[in-house]
Tab-separated table of C-alpha atoms and ligand atoms in Angstrom:
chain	number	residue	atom	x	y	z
A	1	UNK	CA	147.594	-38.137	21.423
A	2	UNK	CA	147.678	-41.441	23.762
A	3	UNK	CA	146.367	-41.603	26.594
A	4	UNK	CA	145.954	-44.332	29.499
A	5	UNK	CA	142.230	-45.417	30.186
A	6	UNK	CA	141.503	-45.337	34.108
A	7	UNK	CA	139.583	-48.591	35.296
A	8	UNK	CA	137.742	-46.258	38.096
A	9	UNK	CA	136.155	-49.558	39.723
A	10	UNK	CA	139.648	-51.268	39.117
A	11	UNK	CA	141.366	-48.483	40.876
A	12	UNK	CA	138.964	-48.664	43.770
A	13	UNK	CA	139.072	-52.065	44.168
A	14	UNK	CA	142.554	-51.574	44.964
A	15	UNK	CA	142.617	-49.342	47.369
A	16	UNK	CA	141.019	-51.843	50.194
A	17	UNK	CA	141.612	-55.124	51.073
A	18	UNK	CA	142.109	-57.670	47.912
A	19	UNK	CA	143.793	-60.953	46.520
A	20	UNK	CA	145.446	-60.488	44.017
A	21	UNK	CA	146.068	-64.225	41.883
A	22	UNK	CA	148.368	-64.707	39.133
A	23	UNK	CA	149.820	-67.278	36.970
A	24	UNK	CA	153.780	-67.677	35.774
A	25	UNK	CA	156.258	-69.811	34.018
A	26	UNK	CA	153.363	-70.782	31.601
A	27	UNK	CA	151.496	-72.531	34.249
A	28	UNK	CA	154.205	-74.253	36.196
A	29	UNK	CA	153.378	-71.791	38.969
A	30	UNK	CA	150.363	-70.594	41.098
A	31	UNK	CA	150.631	-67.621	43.262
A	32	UNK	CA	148.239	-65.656	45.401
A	33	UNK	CA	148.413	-62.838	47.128
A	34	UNK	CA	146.568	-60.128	49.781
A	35	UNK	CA	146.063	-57.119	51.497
A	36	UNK	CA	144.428	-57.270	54.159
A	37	UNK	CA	144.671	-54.328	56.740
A	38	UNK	CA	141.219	-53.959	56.934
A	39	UNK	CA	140.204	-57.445	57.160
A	40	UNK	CA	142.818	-57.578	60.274
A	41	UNK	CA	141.961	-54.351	61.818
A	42	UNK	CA	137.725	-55.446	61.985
A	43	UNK	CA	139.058	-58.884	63.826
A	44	UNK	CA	141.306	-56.876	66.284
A	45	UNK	CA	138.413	-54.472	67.419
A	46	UNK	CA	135.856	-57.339	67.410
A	47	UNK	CA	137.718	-59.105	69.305
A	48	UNK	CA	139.464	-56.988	71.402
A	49	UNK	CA	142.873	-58.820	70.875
A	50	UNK	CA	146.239	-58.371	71.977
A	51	UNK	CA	148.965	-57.031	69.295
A	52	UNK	CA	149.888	-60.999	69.515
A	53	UNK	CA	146.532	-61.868	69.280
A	54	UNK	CA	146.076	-59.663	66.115
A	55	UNK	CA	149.284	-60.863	64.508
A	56	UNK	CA	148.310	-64.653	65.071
A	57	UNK	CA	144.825	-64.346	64.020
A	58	UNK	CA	145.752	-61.989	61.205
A	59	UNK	CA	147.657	-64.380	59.422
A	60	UNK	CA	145.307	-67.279	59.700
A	61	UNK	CA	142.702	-65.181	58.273
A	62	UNK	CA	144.509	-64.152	55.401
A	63	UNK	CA	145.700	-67.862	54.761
A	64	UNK	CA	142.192	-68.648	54.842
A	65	UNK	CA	141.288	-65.585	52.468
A	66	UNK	CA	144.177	-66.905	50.282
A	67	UNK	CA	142.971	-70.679	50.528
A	68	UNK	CA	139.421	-69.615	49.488
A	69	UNK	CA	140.434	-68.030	46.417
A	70	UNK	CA	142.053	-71.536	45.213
A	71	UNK	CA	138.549	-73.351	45.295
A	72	UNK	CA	136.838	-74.139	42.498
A	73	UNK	CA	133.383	-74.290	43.662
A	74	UNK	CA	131.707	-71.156	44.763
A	75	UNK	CA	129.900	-72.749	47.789
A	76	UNK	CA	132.693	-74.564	49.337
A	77	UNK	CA	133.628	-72.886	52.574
A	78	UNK	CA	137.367	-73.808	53.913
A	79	UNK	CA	137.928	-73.814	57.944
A	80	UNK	CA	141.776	-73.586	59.135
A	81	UNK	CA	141.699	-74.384	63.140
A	82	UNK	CA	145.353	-74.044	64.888
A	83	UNK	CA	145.464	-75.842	68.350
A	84	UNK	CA	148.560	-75.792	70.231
A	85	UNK	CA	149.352	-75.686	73.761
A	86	UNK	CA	150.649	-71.944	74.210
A	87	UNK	CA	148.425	-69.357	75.616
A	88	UNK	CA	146.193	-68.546	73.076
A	89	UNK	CA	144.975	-72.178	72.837
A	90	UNK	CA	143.223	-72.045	69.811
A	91	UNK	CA	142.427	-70.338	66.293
A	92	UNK	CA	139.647	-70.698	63.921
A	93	UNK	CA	138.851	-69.330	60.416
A	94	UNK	CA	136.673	-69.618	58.043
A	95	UNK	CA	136.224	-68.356	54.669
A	96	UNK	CA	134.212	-68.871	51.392
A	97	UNK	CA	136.200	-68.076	47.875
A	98	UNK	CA	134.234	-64.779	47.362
A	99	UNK	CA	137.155	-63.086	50.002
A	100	UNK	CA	134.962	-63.420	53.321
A	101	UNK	CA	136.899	-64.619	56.240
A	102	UNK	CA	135.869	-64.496	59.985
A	103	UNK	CA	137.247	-65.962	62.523
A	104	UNK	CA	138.487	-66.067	66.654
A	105	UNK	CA	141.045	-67.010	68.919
A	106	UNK	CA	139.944	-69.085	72.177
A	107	UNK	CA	142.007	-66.469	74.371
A	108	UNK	CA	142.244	-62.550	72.541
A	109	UNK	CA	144.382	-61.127	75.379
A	110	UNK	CA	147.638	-62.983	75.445
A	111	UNK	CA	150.443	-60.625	76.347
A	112	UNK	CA	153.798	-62.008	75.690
A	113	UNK	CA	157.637	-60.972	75.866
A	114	UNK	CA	158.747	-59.277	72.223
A	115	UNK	CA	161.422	-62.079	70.700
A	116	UNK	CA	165.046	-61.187	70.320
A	117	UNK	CA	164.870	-59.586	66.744
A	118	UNK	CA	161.582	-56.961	68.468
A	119	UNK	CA	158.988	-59.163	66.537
A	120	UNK	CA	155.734	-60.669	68.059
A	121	UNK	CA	156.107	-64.272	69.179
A	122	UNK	CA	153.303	-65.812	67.720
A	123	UNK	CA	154.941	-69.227	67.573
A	124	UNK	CA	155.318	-68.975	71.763
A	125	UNK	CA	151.860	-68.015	71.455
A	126	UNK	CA	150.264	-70.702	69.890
A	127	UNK	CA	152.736	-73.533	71.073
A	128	UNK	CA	152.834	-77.112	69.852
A	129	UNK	CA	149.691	-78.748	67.849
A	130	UNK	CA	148.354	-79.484	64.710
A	131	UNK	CA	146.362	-77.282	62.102
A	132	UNK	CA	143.447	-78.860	60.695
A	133	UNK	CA	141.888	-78.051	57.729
A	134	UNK	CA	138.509	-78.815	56.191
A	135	UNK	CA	136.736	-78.564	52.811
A	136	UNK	CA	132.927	-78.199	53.337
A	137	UNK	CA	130.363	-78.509	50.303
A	138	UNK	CA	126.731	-78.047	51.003
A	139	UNK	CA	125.505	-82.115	50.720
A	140	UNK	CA	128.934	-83.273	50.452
A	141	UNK	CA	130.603	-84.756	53.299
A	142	UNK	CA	133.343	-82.251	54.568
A	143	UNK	CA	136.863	-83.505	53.631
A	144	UNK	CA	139.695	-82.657	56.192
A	145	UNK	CA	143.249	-83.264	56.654
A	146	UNK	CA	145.609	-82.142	59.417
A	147	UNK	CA	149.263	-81.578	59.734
A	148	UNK	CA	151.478	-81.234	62.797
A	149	UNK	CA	152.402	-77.586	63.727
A	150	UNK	CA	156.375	-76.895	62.361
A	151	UNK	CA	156.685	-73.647	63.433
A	152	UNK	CA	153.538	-72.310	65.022
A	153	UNK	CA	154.200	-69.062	62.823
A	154	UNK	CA	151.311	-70.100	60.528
A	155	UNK	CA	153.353	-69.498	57.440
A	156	UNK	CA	156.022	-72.395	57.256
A	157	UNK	CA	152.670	-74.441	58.762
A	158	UNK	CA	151.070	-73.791	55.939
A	159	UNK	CA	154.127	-74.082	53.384
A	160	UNK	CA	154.580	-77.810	55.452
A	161	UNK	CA	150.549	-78.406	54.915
A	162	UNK	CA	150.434	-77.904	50.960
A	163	UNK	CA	153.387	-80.104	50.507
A	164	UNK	CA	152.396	-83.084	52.930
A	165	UNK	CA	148.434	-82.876	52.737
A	166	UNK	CA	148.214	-82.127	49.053
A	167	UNK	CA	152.570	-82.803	47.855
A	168	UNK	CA	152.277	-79.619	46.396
A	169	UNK	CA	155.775	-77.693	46.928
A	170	UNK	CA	154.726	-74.080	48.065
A	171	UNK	CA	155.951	-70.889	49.877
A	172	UNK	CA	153.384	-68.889	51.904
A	173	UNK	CA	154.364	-65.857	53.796
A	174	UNK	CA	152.250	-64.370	56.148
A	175	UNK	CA	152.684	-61.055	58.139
A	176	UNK	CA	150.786	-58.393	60.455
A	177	UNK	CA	152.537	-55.531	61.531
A	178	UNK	CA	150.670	-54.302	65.271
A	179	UNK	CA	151.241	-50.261	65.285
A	180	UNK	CA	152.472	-48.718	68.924
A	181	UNK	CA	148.682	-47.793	69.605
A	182	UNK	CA	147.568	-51.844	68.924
A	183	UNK	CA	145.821	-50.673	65.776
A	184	UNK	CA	146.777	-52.808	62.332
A	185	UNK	CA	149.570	-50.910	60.269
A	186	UNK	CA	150.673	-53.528	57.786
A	187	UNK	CA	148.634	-56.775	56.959
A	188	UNK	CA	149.396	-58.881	54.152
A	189	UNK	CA	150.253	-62.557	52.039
A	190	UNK	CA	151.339	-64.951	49.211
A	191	UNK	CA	151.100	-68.354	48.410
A	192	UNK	CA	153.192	-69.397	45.624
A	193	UNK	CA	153.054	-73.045	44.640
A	194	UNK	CA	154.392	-75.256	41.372
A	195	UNK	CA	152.054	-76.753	39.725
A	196	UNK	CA	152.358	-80.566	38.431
A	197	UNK	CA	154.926	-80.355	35.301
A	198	UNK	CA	156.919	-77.928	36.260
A	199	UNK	CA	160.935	-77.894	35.652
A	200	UNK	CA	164.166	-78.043	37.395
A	201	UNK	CA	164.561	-74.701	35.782
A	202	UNK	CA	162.013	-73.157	37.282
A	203	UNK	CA	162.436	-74.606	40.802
A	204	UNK	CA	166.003	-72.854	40.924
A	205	UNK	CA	165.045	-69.568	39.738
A	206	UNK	CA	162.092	-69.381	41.999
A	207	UNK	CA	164.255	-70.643	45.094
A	208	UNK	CA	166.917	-67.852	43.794
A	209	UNK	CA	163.970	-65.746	44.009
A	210	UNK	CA	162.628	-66.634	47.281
A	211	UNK	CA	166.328	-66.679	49.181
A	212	UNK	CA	166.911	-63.958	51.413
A	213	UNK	CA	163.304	-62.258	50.690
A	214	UNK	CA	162.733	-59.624	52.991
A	215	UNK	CA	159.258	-60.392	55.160
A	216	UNK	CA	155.844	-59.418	53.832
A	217	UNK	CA	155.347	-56.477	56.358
A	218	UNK	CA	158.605	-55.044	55.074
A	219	UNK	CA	157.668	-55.082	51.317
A	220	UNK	CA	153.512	-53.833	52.649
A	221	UNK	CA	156.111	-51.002	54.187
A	222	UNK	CA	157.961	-50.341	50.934
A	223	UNK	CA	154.522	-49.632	49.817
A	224	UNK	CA	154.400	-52.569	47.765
A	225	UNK	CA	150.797	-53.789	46.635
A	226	UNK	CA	149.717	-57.617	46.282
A	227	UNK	CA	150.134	-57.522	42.210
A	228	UNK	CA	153.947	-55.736	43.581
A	229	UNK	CA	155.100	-58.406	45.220
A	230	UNK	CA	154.311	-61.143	43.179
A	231	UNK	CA	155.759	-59.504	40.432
A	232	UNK	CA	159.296	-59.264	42.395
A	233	UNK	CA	159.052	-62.462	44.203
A	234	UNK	CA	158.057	-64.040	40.539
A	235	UNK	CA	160.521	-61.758	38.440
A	236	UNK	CA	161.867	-63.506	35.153
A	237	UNK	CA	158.946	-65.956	35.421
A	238	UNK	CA	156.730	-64.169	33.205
A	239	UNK	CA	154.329	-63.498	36.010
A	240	UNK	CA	150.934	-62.328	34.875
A	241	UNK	CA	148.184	-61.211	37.060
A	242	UNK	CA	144.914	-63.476	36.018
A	243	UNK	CA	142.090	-61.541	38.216
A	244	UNK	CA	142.089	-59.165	41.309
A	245	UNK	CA	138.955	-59.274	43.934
A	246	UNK	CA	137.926	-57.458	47.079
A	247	UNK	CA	138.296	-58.978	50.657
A	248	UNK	CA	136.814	-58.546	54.155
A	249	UNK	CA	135.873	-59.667	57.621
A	250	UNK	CA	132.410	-60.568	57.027
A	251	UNK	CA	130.418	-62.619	59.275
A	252	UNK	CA	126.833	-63.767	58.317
A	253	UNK	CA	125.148	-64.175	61.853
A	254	UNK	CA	122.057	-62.065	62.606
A	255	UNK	CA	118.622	-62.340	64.242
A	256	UNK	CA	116.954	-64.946	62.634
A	257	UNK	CA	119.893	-67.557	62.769
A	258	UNK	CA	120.449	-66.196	66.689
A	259	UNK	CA	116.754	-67.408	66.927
A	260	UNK	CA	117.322	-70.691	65.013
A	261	UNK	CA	119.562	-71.382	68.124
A	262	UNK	CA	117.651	-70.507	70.959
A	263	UNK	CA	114.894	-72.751	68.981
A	264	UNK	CA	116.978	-75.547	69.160
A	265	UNK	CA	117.076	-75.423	73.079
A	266	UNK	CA	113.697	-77.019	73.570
A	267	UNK	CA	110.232	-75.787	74.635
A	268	UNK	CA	111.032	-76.566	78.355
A	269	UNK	CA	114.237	-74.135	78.280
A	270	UNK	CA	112.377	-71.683	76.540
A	271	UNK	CA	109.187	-71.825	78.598
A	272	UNK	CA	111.513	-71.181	81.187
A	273	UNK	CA	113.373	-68.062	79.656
A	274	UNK	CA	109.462	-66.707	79.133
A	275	UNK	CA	108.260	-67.337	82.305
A	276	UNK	CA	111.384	-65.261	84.196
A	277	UNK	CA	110.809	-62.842	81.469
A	278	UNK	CA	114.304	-63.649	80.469
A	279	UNK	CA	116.004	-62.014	77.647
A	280	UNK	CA	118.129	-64.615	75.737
A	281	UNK	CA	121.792	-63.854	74.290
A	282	UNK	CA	123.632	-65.428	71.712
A	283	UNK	CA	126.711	-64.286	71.692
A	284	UNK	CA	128.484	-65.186	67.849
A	285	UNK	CA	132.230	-66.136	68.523
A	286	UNK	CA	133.247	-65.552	65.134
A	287	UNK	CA	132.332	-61.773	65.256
A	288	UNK	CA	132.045	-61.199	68.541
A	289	UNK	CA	128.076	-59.546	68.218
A	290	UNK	CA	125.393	-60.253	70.551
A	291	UNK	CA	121.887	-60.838	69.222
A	292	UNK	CA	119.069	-60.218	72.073
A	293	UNK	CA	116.037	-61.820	71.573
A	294	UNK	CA	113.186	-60.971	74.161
A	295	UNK	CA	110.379	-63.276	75.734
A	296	UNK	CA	107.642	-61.796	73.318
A	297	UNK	CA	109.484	-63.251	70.926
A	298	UNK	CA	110.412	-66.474	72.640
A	299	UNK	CA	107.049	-66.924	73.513
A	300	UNK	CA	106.251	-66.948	69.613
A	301	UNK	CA	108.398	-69.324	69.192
A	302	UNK	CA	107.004	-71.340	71.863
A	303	UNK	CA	103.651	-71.209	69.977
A	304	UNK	CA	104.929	-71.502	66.505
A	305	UNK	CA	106.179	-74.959	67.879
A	306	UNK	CA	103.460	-76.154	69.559
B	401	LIG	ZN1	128.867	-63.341	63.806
């Protein structure tokens, strides 16, 4: 009798946050794409943010998950910053290509009227600006480009970076769906992008494809995973998933870089801070923790420099 062998790790996997990427059209295409509820969910309550907040910032960070995965080197860490001049001001992300993103926005607690069609209006939110994006490779000088914002939706920015930054046609869609109660309920992405060589052939079907595609948040609702949509949005392509890996909101700070920090002041701020028995904070904008470090211990740093 057949039966199907269960991949128990595989399954897990699955069941959180992940990035799905896949290959189709022998080659000719690229395509990406996440969950990330959980991922969205940790930057809301770190952050505090507004359901705007967590719909803007949500989508960076999954670009940003996304983005990592297409690196080739496993210590290059990619930074997407969105300026604009809207309310929210500001977004950075970072992420490295083993799924770890973190990231903030310079205001969390923009409240702004729902558009027409009841969605979130990120774009009013973020404004007019540029996104910048940078490449960063321990002992390599960081490589950046930067595009003007099209939209200020994040997706079509992105979709407008690949092609003018690296002339790579692409679609990226990008959604967070905010719950009644401000927690996450949907959170999710794609990139799709032709690689050089491909046909005429294949750019029609996949625009055939792409017309009239109902938003990520609606196919997350469907109950559609990552590996789901790409196989719809890449039917007749010969889609073929290549390699599936977990995601999350990590962020790397702790005591002993909080210290490296207050180090860096110099001994006459710090003899200061020890003499008013001052506790020092550093407060980490990219995950919103606050390391405490008291004057015993900035005294000993004191002495360990001299
Ligand atoms: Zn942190």
């Amino acid at each position: 009798m057949a039966h199907e062998v269960i991949d128990f790790e595989d399954a897990r996997l699955r069941q959180h946050d992940h990035i799905v990427r896949g290959t189709a059209a022998d080659g000719m295409i690229r395509a990406i794409a996440c969950t990330a509820k959980e991922t969205v969910e940790e930057a809301h309550q770190n952050h505090n943010t507004s359901p705007l907040v967590t719909a803007a910032l949500g989508r960076l960070l999954m670009a940003g998950q996304m983005m990592g995965q297409m690196s080739k080197a496993d210590d290059e860490l990619i930074t997407l910053t969105v300026r604009g001049d809207g309310p929210i001001e500001g977004l950075t992300v970072t992420a490295n290509n083993r799924g770890q993103v973190k990231g903030f926005a310079h205001h969390a607690h923009v409240w702004l009227p729902l558009k027409e069609d009841g969605h979130l209006d990120v774009g009013a939110g973020i404004g007019h600006g540029e996104l910048s994006v940078v490449f960063d490779r321990p002992g390599i000088a960081p490589y950046s480009s930067q595009v003007e914002l099209v939209s200020s939706e994040i997706g079509e920015d992105l979709t407008n970076y690949f092609v003018l930054s690296d002339q790579v046609p692409s679609s990226v869609g990008v959604g967070v769906l905010v719950a009644a109660d401000t927690s996450v309920r949907q959170a999710g992405g794609f990139i799709i992008q032709l690689m050089p060589g491909y046909t005429e052939d294949v750019v029609v079907m996949l625009e055939n494809n792409l017309e009239g595609v109902c938003s990520v948040t609606d196919m997350l609702e469907r109950g559609m995973t990552p590996n789901d949509m790409l196989n719809y949005l890449l039917r007749d392509l010969d889609y073929e998933e290549l390699e599936v890996r977990s995601s999350e909101f990590y962020c790397g700070c702790n005591e002993e870089r909080a210290l490296r920090c207050v180090a860096a002041l110099g001994a006459d701020d710090i003899r200061d801070m020890v003499e008013t028995a001052e506790t020092a904070e550093v407060y980490c904008h990219f995950c919103g923790r606050r390391h405490y470090i008291t004057p015993d211990v900035l005294a000993k740093v004191l002495e360990d420099n001299g």
